[in-house]
């Protein structure tokens, strides 16, 4: 089965850049999607198909995907960006796979 | 605007059954694939099941295959999840989600299912 690995936590200073990685075997050949989940709330799509932002998502959120690692980048981090972030791919055998999740803390 | 409202969660004993419903509005329900995704307390997201727009294609996670059944009624703009032979490890918030081929673009607020004696 296909697995996605994320760091448990990432800390970023207010106004600086946070990078959250998502590792998977040849993930660069797949479409990667990212979700933000704040405490007590449902997840929200922030990046789809590697680097596309849904309407309403700030330009500060960007994504890239190559080789065995996909990355979600949060520029000029704000206190409101504190949340759990999950990557996700669709795999032909495992179907929908979520990453293990990363807790982002803004210091 | 897109709205997905789950219902049917609650407390059930191990081995019991429960049927979740999801009422969709704000979009043409019959045009979209739909999914159920769950999240155990304090844990990450786990995909449960997926159904195509017509209902002709269905997938399940191995953890629920043979116990859960997804279905939809496009005339009623509704998605369902019939859960049988429930186990303690099925305890989770269950989210109804609108799918766009390979990802989810909208999520409901979730309904809590607790399996305990």
PDB file of C-alpha atoms in Angstrom:
ATOM      1  CA  UNK A   1       0.000   0.000   0.000  1.00  0.00           C
ATOM      2  CA  UNK A   2       1.126   3.557  -0.666  1.00  0.00           C
ATOM      3  CA  UNK A   3       2.245   5.645   2.319  1.00  0.00           C
ATOM      4  CA  UNK A   4       2.829   9.344   2.844  1.00  0.00           C
ATOM      5  CA  UNK A   5       5.166  10.578   5.579  1.00  0.00           C
ATOM      6  CA  UNK A   6       5.076  14.048   7.129  1.00  0.00           C
ATOM      7  CA  UNK A   7       7.042  15.579  10.008  1.00  0.00           C
ATOM      8  CA  UNK A   8       5.084  15.555  13.246  1.00  0.00           C
ATOM      9  CA  UNK A   9       5.562  19.275  13.812  1.00  0.00           C
ATOM     10  CA  UNK A  10       6.988  22.410  12.240  1.00  0.00           C
ATOM     11  CA  UNK A  11       7.612  25.689  14.036  1.00  0.00           C
ATOM     12  CA  UNK A  12       7.910  29.041  12.295  1.00  0.00           C
ATOM     13  CA  UNK A  13       8.484  32.567  13.537  1.00  0.00           C
ATOM     14  CA  UNK A  14       5.762  35.092  12.850  1.00  0.00           C
ATOM     15  CA  UNK A  15       6.285  36.562   9.367  1.00  0.00           C
ATOM     16  CA  UNK A  16       8.782  33.906   8.304  1.00  0.00           C
ATOM     17  CA  UNK A  17       8.439  30.950   5.929  1.00  0.00           C
ATOM     18  CA  UNK A  18       7.297  27.459   6.909  1.00  0.00           C
ATOM     19  CA  UNK A  19       7.901  24.431   4.728  1.00  0.00           C
ATOM     20  CA  UNK A  20       5.992  21.203   5.303  1.00  0.00           C
ATOM     21  CA  UNK A  21       7.195  18.102   3.500  1.00  0.00           C
ATOM     22  CA  UNK A  22       5.274  15.047   2.350  1.00  0.00           C
ATOM     23  CA  UNK A  23       7.357  12.026   1.409  1.00  0.00           C
ATOM     24  CA  UNK A  24       6.252   9.140  -0.761  1.00  0.00           C
ATOM     25  CA  UNK A  25       7.725   6.746  -3.298  1.00  0.00           C
ATOM     26  CA  UNK A  26       7.965   8.656  -6.601  1.00  0.00           C
ATOM     27  CA  UNK A  27       5.360  11.118  -5.348  1.00  0.00           C
ATOM     28  CA  UNK A  28       6.463  13.475  -8.113  1.00  0.00           C
ATOM     29  CA  UNK A  29       4.491  11.325 -10.550  1.00  0.00           C
ATOM     30  CA  UNK A  30       1.259  11.884  -8.617  1.00  0.00           C
ATOM     31  CA  UNK A  31      -1.029  14.841  -7.983  1.00  0.00           C
ATOM     32  CA  UNK A  32      -0.615  16.060  -4.399  1.00  0.00           C
ATOM     33  CA  UNK A  33      -3.275  17.966  -2.481  1.00  0.00           C
ATOM     34  CA  UNK A  34      -2.997  19.777   0.860  1.00  0.00           C
ATOM     35  CA  UNK A  35      -5.575  20.419   3.582  1.00  0.00           C
ATOM     36  CA  UNK A  36      -5.513  22.708   6.593  1.00  0.00           C
ATOM     37  CA  UNK A  37      -7.405  21.705   9.728  1.00  0.00           C
ATOM     38  CA  UNK A  38      -7.820  24.042  12.679  1.00  0.00           C
ATOM     39  CA  UNK A  39      -8.853  22.649  16.103  1.00  0.00           C
ATOM     40  CA  UNK A  40     -12.479  21.587  16.210  1.00  0.00           C
ATOM     41  CA  UNK A  41     -13.049  22.358  12.542  1.00  0.00           C
ATOM     42  CA  UNK A  42     -13.355  20.395   9.324  1.00  0.00           C
ATOM     43  CA  UNK A  43     -10.374  20.369   6.959  1.00  0.00           C
ATOM     44  CA  UNK A  44     -10.089  22.983   4.221  1.00  0.00           C
ATOM     45  CA  UNK A  45      -8.410  22.467   0.847  1.00  0.00           C
ATOM     46  CA  UNK A  46      -5.488  24.885   0.482  1.00  0.00           C
ATOM     47  CA  UNK A  47      -3.561  23.438  -2.477  1.00  0.00           C
ATOM     48  CA  UNK A  48      -4.716  21.017  -5.178  1.00  0.00           C
ATOM     49  CA  UNK A  49      -2.756  19.223  -7.900  1.00  0.00           C
ATOM     50  CA  UNK A  50       0.630  20.145  -6.513  1.00  0.00           C
ATOM     51  CA  UNK A  51       0.523  23.926  -6.761  1.00  0.00           C
ATOM     52  CA  UNK A  52      -2.971  25.270  -7.437  1.00  0.00           C
ATOM     53  CA  UNK A  53      -4.795  27.448  -4.921  1.00  0.00           C
ATOM     54  CA  UNK A  54      -8.597  27.291  -4.578  1.00  0.00           C
ATOM     55  CA  UNK A  55     -10.377  30.626  -4.596  1.00  0.00           C
ATOM     56  CA  UNK A  56     -10.111  32.376  -1.257  1.00  0.00           C
ATOM     57  CA  UNK A  57      -6.788  30.834  -0.279  1.00  0.00           C
ATOM     58  CA  UNK A  58      -4.060  33.479   0.189  1.00  0.00           C
ATOM     59  CA  UNK A  59      -1.129  33.622  -2.233  1.00  0.00           C
ATOM     60  CA  UNK A  60       1.084  32.998   0.799  1.00  0.00           C
ATOM     61  CA  UNK A  61       0.267  29.301   0.372  1.00  0.00           C
ATOM     62  CA  UNK A  62       2.158  27.528  -2.397  1.00  0.00           C
ATOM     63  CA  UNK A  63       3.114  23.982  -3.289  1.00  0.00           C
ATOM     64  CA  UNK A  64       5.679  22.007  -5.230  1.00  0.00           C
ATOM     65  CA  UNK A  65       6.239  18.349  -6.008  1.00  0.00           C
ATOM     66  CA  UNK A  66       9.247  16.492  -7.365  1.00  0.00           C
ATOM     67  CA  UNK A  67      10.984  13.173  -6.928  1.00  0.00           C
ATOM     68  CA  UNK A  68      10.033  11.620  -3.611  1.00  0.00           C
ATOM     69  CA  UNK A  69       8.952  14.815  -1.825  1.00  0.00           C
ATOM     70  CA  UNK A  70       6.104  17.286  -2.099  1.00  0.00           C
ATOM     71  CA  UNK A  71       6.272  20.563  -0.175  1.00  0.00           C
ATOM     72  CA  UNK A  72       3.694  23.014   1.115  1.00  0.00           C
ATOM     73  CA  UNK A  73       5.189  26.455   1.712  1.00  0.00           C
ATOM     74  CA  UNK A  74       3.561  29.091   3.898  1.00  0.00           C
ATOM     75  CA  UNK A  75       5.162  32.495   3.364  1.00  0.00           C
ATOM     76  CA  UNK A  76       4.886  35.387   5.817  1.00  0.00           C
ATOM     77  CA  UNK A  77       3.348  33.081   8.401  1.00  0.00           C
ATOM     78  CA  UNK A  78       0.512  34.475  10.503  1.00  0.00           C
ATOM     79  CA  UNK A  79      -0.929  33.368  13.827  1.00  0.00           C
ATOM     80  CA  UNK A  80      -4.041  32.240  11.953  1.00  0.00           C
ATOM     81  CA  UNK A  81      -1.972  29.695  10.015  1.00  0.00           C
ATOM     82  CA  UNK A  82      -1.536  27.569  13.144  1.00  0.00           C
ATOM     83  CA  UNK A  83      -3.204  24.290  12.270  1.00  0.00           C
ATOM     84  CA  UNK A  84      -2.653  20.686  11.271  1.00  0.00           C
ATOM     85  CA  UNK A  85      -1.763  20.168   7.622  1.00  0.00           C
ATOM     86  CA  UNK A  86      -2.317  16.966   5.657  1.00  0.00           C
ATOM     87  CA  UNK A  87      -1.086  15.962   2.215  1.00  0.00           C
ATOM     88  CA  UNK A  88      -3.133  13.560   0.090  1.00  0.00           C
ATOM     89  CA  UNK A  89      -2.775  11.597  -3.136  1.00  0.00           C
ATOM     90  CA  UNK A  90      -4.942   9.230  -5.136  1.00  0.00           C
ATOM     91  CA  UNK A  91      -3.243   5.892  -5.704  1.00  0.00           C
ATOM     92  CA  UNK A  92      -4.573   3.286  -8.124  1.00  0.00           C
ATOM     93  CA  UNK A  93      -4.385   0.467  -5.589  1.00  0.00           C
ATOM     94  CA  UNK A  94      -4.824   2.165  -2.216  1.00  0.00           C
ATOM     95  CA  UNK A  95      -7.184   4.801  -3.604  1.00  0.00           C
ATOM     96  CA  UNK A  96      -7.245   7.900  -1.384  1.00  0.00           C
ATOM     97  CA  UNK A  97      -4.203   8.215   0.888  1.00  0.00           C
ATOM     98  CA  UNK A  98      -3.617  10.913   3.507  1.00  0.00           C
ATOM     99  CA  UNK A  99      -0.299  11.847   5.009  1.00  0.00           C
ATOM    100  CA  UNK A 100       0.354  11.475   8.710  1.00  0.00           C
ATOM    101  CA  UNK A 101      -0.234  15.159   9.378  1.00  0.00           C
ATOM    102  CA  UNK A 102       1.953  18.060  10.532  1.00  0.00           C
ATOM    103  CA  UNK A 103       1.172  20.465  13.342  1.00  0.00           C
ATOM    104  CA  UNK A 104       2.344  23.982  12.473  1.00  0.00           C
ATOM    105  CA  UNK A 105       3.111  26.324  15.347  1.00  0.00           C
ATOM    106  CA  UNK A 106       3.670  30.029  14.764  1.00  0.00           C
ATOM    107  CA  UNK A 107       6.026  31.479  17.373  1.00  0.00           C
TER     108      UNK A 107
ATOM    109  CA  UNK B   1     -22.860  28.065  -1.327  1.00  0.00           C
ATOM    110  CA  UNK B   2     -21.883  24.428  -0.952  1.00  0.00           C
ATOM    111  CA  UNK B   3     -23.290  22.829   2.196  1.00  0.00           C
ATOM    112  CA  UNK B   4     -22.821  19.292   3.442  1.00  0.00           C
ATOM    113  CA  UNK B   5     -24.645  18.360   6.632  1.00  0.00           C
ATOM    114  CA  UNK B   6     -24.046  14.986   8.245  1.00  0.00           C
ATOM    115  CA  UNK B   7     -26.417  13.276  10.648  1.00  0.00           C
ATOM    116  CA  UNK B   8     -26.940   9.883  12.238  1.00  0.00           C
ATOM    117  CA  UNK B   9     -23.928   9.666  14.514  1.00  0.00           C
ATOM    118  CA  UNK B  10     -24.154   8.528  18.095  1.00  0.00           C
ATOM    119  CA  UNK B  11     -23.227   5.884  20.644  1.00  0.00           C
ATOM    120  CA  UNK B  12     -23.477   2.247  19.546  1.00  0.00           C
ATOM    121  CA  UNK B  13     -22.333  -1.027  21.092  1.00  0.00           C
ATOM    122  CA  UNK B  14     -19.633  -3.162  19.467  1.00  0.00           C
ATOM    123  CA  UNK B  15     -21.184  -5.329  16.787  1.00  0.00           C
ATOM    124  CA  UNK B  16     -23.994  -2.862  16.272  1.00  0.00           C
ATOM    125  CA  UNK B  17     -25.050  -0.869  13.220  1.00  0.00           C
ATOM    126  CA  UNK B  18     -25.510   2.768  12.347  1.00  0.00           C
ATOM    127  CA  UNK B  19     -26.523   4.656   9.206  1.00  0.00           C
ATOM    128  CA  UNK B  20     -25.017   8.045   8.491  1.00  0.00           C
ATOM    129  CA  UNK B  21     -26.645  10.533   6.149  1.00  0.00           C
ATOM    130  CA  UNK B  22     -25.316  13.610   4.408  1.00  0.00           C
ATOM    131  CA  UNK B  23     -27.619  16.269   2.990  1.00  0.00           C
ATOM    132  CA  UNK B  24     -26.032  18.248   0.170  1.00  0.00           C
ATOM    133  CA  UNK B  25     -27.065  21.658  -1.121  1.00  0.00           C
ATOM    134  CA  UNK B  26     -25.684  24.583  -3.100  1.00  0.00           C
ATOM    135  CA  UNK B  27     -24.460  22.514  -6.039  1.00  0.00           C
ATOM    136  CA  UNK B  28     -25.666  19.929  -8.553  1.00  0.00           C
ATOM    137  CA  UNK B  29     -25.221  16.827  -6.402  1.00  0.00           C
ATOM    138  CA  UNK B  30     -25.586  14.370  -9.277  1.00  0.00           C
ATOM    139  CA  UNK B  31     -22.535  15.855 -11.034  1.00  0.00           C
ATOM    140  CA  UNK B  32     -20.069  15.026  -8.274  1.00  0.00           C
ATOM    141  CA  UNK B  33     -18.258  12.071  -6.797  1.00  0.00           C
ATOM    142  CA  UNK B  34     -18.623  11.885  -2.997  1.00  0.00           C
ATOM    143  CA  UNK B  35     -16.579  10.426  -0.165  1.00  0.00           C
ATOM    144  CA  UNK B  36     -16.698   9.568   3.514  1.00  0.00           C
ATOM    145  CA  UNK B  37     -13.569  10.331   5.508  1.00  0.00           C
ATOM    146  CA  UNK B  38     -13.090   9.770   9.219  1.00  0.00           C
ATOM    147  CA  UNK B  39     -10.868  11.004  12.008  1.00  0.00           C
ATOM    148  CA  UNK B  40     -10.405   9.114  15.252  1.00  0.00           C
ATOM    149  CA  UNK B  41     -10.048  11.298  18.381  1.00  0.00           C
ATOM    150  CA  UNK B  42      -6.643  12.985  18.341  1.00  0.00           C
ATOM    151  CA  UNK B  43      -5.609  11.148  15.165  1.00  0.00           C
ATOM    152  CA  UNK B  44      -5.172  11.911  11.485  1.00  0.00           C
ATOM    153  CA  UNK B  45      -7.520  11.682   8.533  1.00  0.00           C
ATOM    154  CA  UNK B  46      -8.495   8.273   7.156  1.00  0.00           C
ATOM    155  CA  UNK B  47     -10.369   7.844   3.886  1.00  0.00           C
ATOM    156  CA  UNK B  48     -13.300   5.413   4.221  1.00  0.00           C
ATOM    157  CA  UNK B  49     -15.204   5.196   0.948  1.00  0.00           C
ATOM    158  CA  UNK B  50     -15.887   6.837  -2.401  1.00  0.00           C
ATOM    159  CA  UNK B  51     -18.813   6.729  -4.820  1.00  0.00           C
ATOM    160  CA  UNK B  52     -19.019   8.037  -8.365  1.00  0.00           C
ATOM    161  CA  UNK B  53     -21.648  10.529  -9.468  1.00  0.00           C
ATOM    162  CA  UNK B  54     -23.966   7.829 -10.808  1.00  0.00           C
ATOM    163  CA  UNK B  55     -23.173   5.335  -8.061  1.00  0.00           C
ATOM    164  CA  UNK B  56     -21.719   2.849 -10.530  1.00  0.00           C
ATOM    165  CA  UNK B  57     -18.183   2.971  -9.128  1.00  0.00           C
ATOM    166  CA  UNK B  58     -17.511   2.416  -5.437  1.00  0.00           C
ATOM    167  CA  UNK B  59     -14.285   1.967  -3.474  1.00  0.00           C
ATOM    168  CA  UNK B  60     -13.677   1.131   0.177  1.00  0.00           C
ATOM    169  CA  UNK B  61     -10.699   1.244   2.499  1.00  0.00           C
ATOM    170  CA  UNK B  62      -9.556  -2.242   3.487  1.00  0.00           C
ATOM    171  CA  UNK B  63     -10.379  -1.434   7.122  1.00  0.00           C
ATOM    172  CA  UNK B  64     -14.122  -1.201   6.386  1.00  0.00           C
ATOM    173  CA  UNK B  65     -14.560  -3.432   3.341  1.00  0.00           C
ATOM    174  CA  UNK B  66     -17.364  -5.941   3.867  1.00  0.00           C
ATOM    175  CA  UNK B  67     -18.785  -4.013   6.840  1.00  0.00           C
ATOM    176  CA  UNK B  68     -19.635  -0.569   5.443  1.00  0.00           C
ATOM    177  CA  UNK B  69     -21.798   0.282   2.430  1.00  0.00           C
ATOM    178  CA  UNK B  70     -21.832   3.654   0.708  1.00  0.00           C
ATOM    179  CA  UNK B  71     -24.807   4.741  -1.364  1.00  0.00           C
ATOM    180  CA  UNK B  72     -26.441   7.884  -2.720  1.00  0.00           C
ATOM    181  CA  UNK B  73     -29.850   9.148  -3.780  1.00  0.00           C
ATOM    182  CA  UNK B  74     -29.372  11.840  -6.403  1.00  0.00           C
ATOM    183  CA  UNK B  75     -33.094  12.679  -6.355  1.00  0.00           C
ATOM    184  CA  UNK B  76     -32.789  13.523  -2.653  1.00  0.00           C
ATOM    185  CA  UNK B  77     -29.322  15.098  -2.863  1.00  0.00           C
ATOM    186  CA  UNK B  78     -28.191  12.693  -0.193  1.00  0.00           C
ATOM    187  CA  UNK B  79     -25.214  10.467   0.584  1.00  0.00           C
ATOM    188  CA  UNK B  80     -25.323   7.552   3.002  1.00  0.00           C
ATOM    189  CA  UNK B  81     -22.986   5.249   4.885  1.00  0.00           C
ATOM    190  CA  UNK B  82     -24.407   2.040   6.335  1.00  0.00           C
ATOM    191  CA  UNK B  83     -22.036   0.783   9.015  1.00  0.00           C
ATOM    192  CA  UNK B  84     -22.410  -2.781  10.302  1.00  0.00           C
ATOM    193  CA  UNK B  85     -20.381  -4.934  12.697  1.00  0.00           C
ATOM    194  CA  UNK B  86     -18.982  -1.818  14.314  1.00  0.00           C
ATOM    195  CA  UNK B  87     -15.763  -2.022  16.321  1.00  0.00           C
ATOM    196  CA  UNK B  88     -14.156   0.225  18.912  1.00  0.00           C
ATOM    197  CA  UNK B  89     -11.623   1.302  16.306  1.00  0.00           C
ATOM    198  CA  UNK B  90     -14.432   2.720  14.162  1.00  0.00           C
ATOM    199  CA  UNK B  91     -14.913   5.457  16.762  1.00  0.00           C
ATOM    200  CA  UNK B  92     -14.321   8.721  14.919  1.00  0.00           C
ATOM    201  CA  UNK B  93     -15.775  11.869  13.487  1.00  0.00           C
ATOM    202  CA  UNK B  94     -17.143  10.971  10.059  1.00  0.00           C
ATOM    203  CA  UNK B  95     -16.967  13.650   7.379  1.00  0.00           C
ATOM    204  CA  UNK B  96     -19.025  13.778   4.225  1.00  0.00           C
ATOM    205  CA  UNK B  97     -16.937  15.270   1.430  1.00  0.00           C
ATOM    206  CA  UNK B  98     -17.429  16.404  -2.154  1.00  0.00           C
ATOM    207  CA  UNK B  99     -14.808  14.885  -4.408  1.00  0.00           C
ATOM    208  CA  UNK B 100     -13.312  16.234  -7.600  1.00  0.00           C
ATOM    209  CA  UNK B 101     -11.788  13.106  -9.145  1.00  0.00           C
ATOM    210  CA  UNK B 102      -8.670  12.777  -7.000  1.00  0.00           C
ATOM    211  CA  UNK B 103      -9.227  15.203  -4.136  1.00  0.00           C
ATOM    212  CA  UNK B 104     -11.852  16.746  -1.864  1.00  0.00           C
ATOM    213  CA  UNK B 105     -12.907  20.334  -2.349  1.00  0.00           C
ATOM    214  CA  UNK B 106     -15.607  20.662   0.316  1.00  0.00           C
ATOM    215  CA  UNK B 107     -16.110  18.965   3.676  1.00  0.00           C
ATOM    216  CA  UNK B 108     -19.071  18.777   6.013  1.00  0.00           C
ATOM    217  CA  UNK B 109     -18.675  19.549   9.717  1.00  0.00           C
ATOM    218  CA  UNK B 110     -18.726  15.880  10.656  1.00  0.00           C
ATOM    219  CA  UNK B 111     -20.754  13.592  12.882  1.00  0.00           C
ATOM    220  CA  UNK B 112     -19.296  11.680  15.827  1.00  0.00           C
ATOM    221  CA  UNK B 113     -19.641   7.913  16.005  1.00  0.00           C
ATOM    222  CA  UNK B 114     -18.696   6.278  19.286  1.00  0.00           C
ATOM    223  CA  UNK B 115     -18.489   2.498  19.534  1.00  0.00           C
ATOM    224  CA  UNK B 116     -18.422   1.423  23.155  1.00  0.00           C
ATOM    225  CA  UNK B 117     -20.132  -0.987  25.500  1.00  0.00           C
TER     226      UNK B 117
END
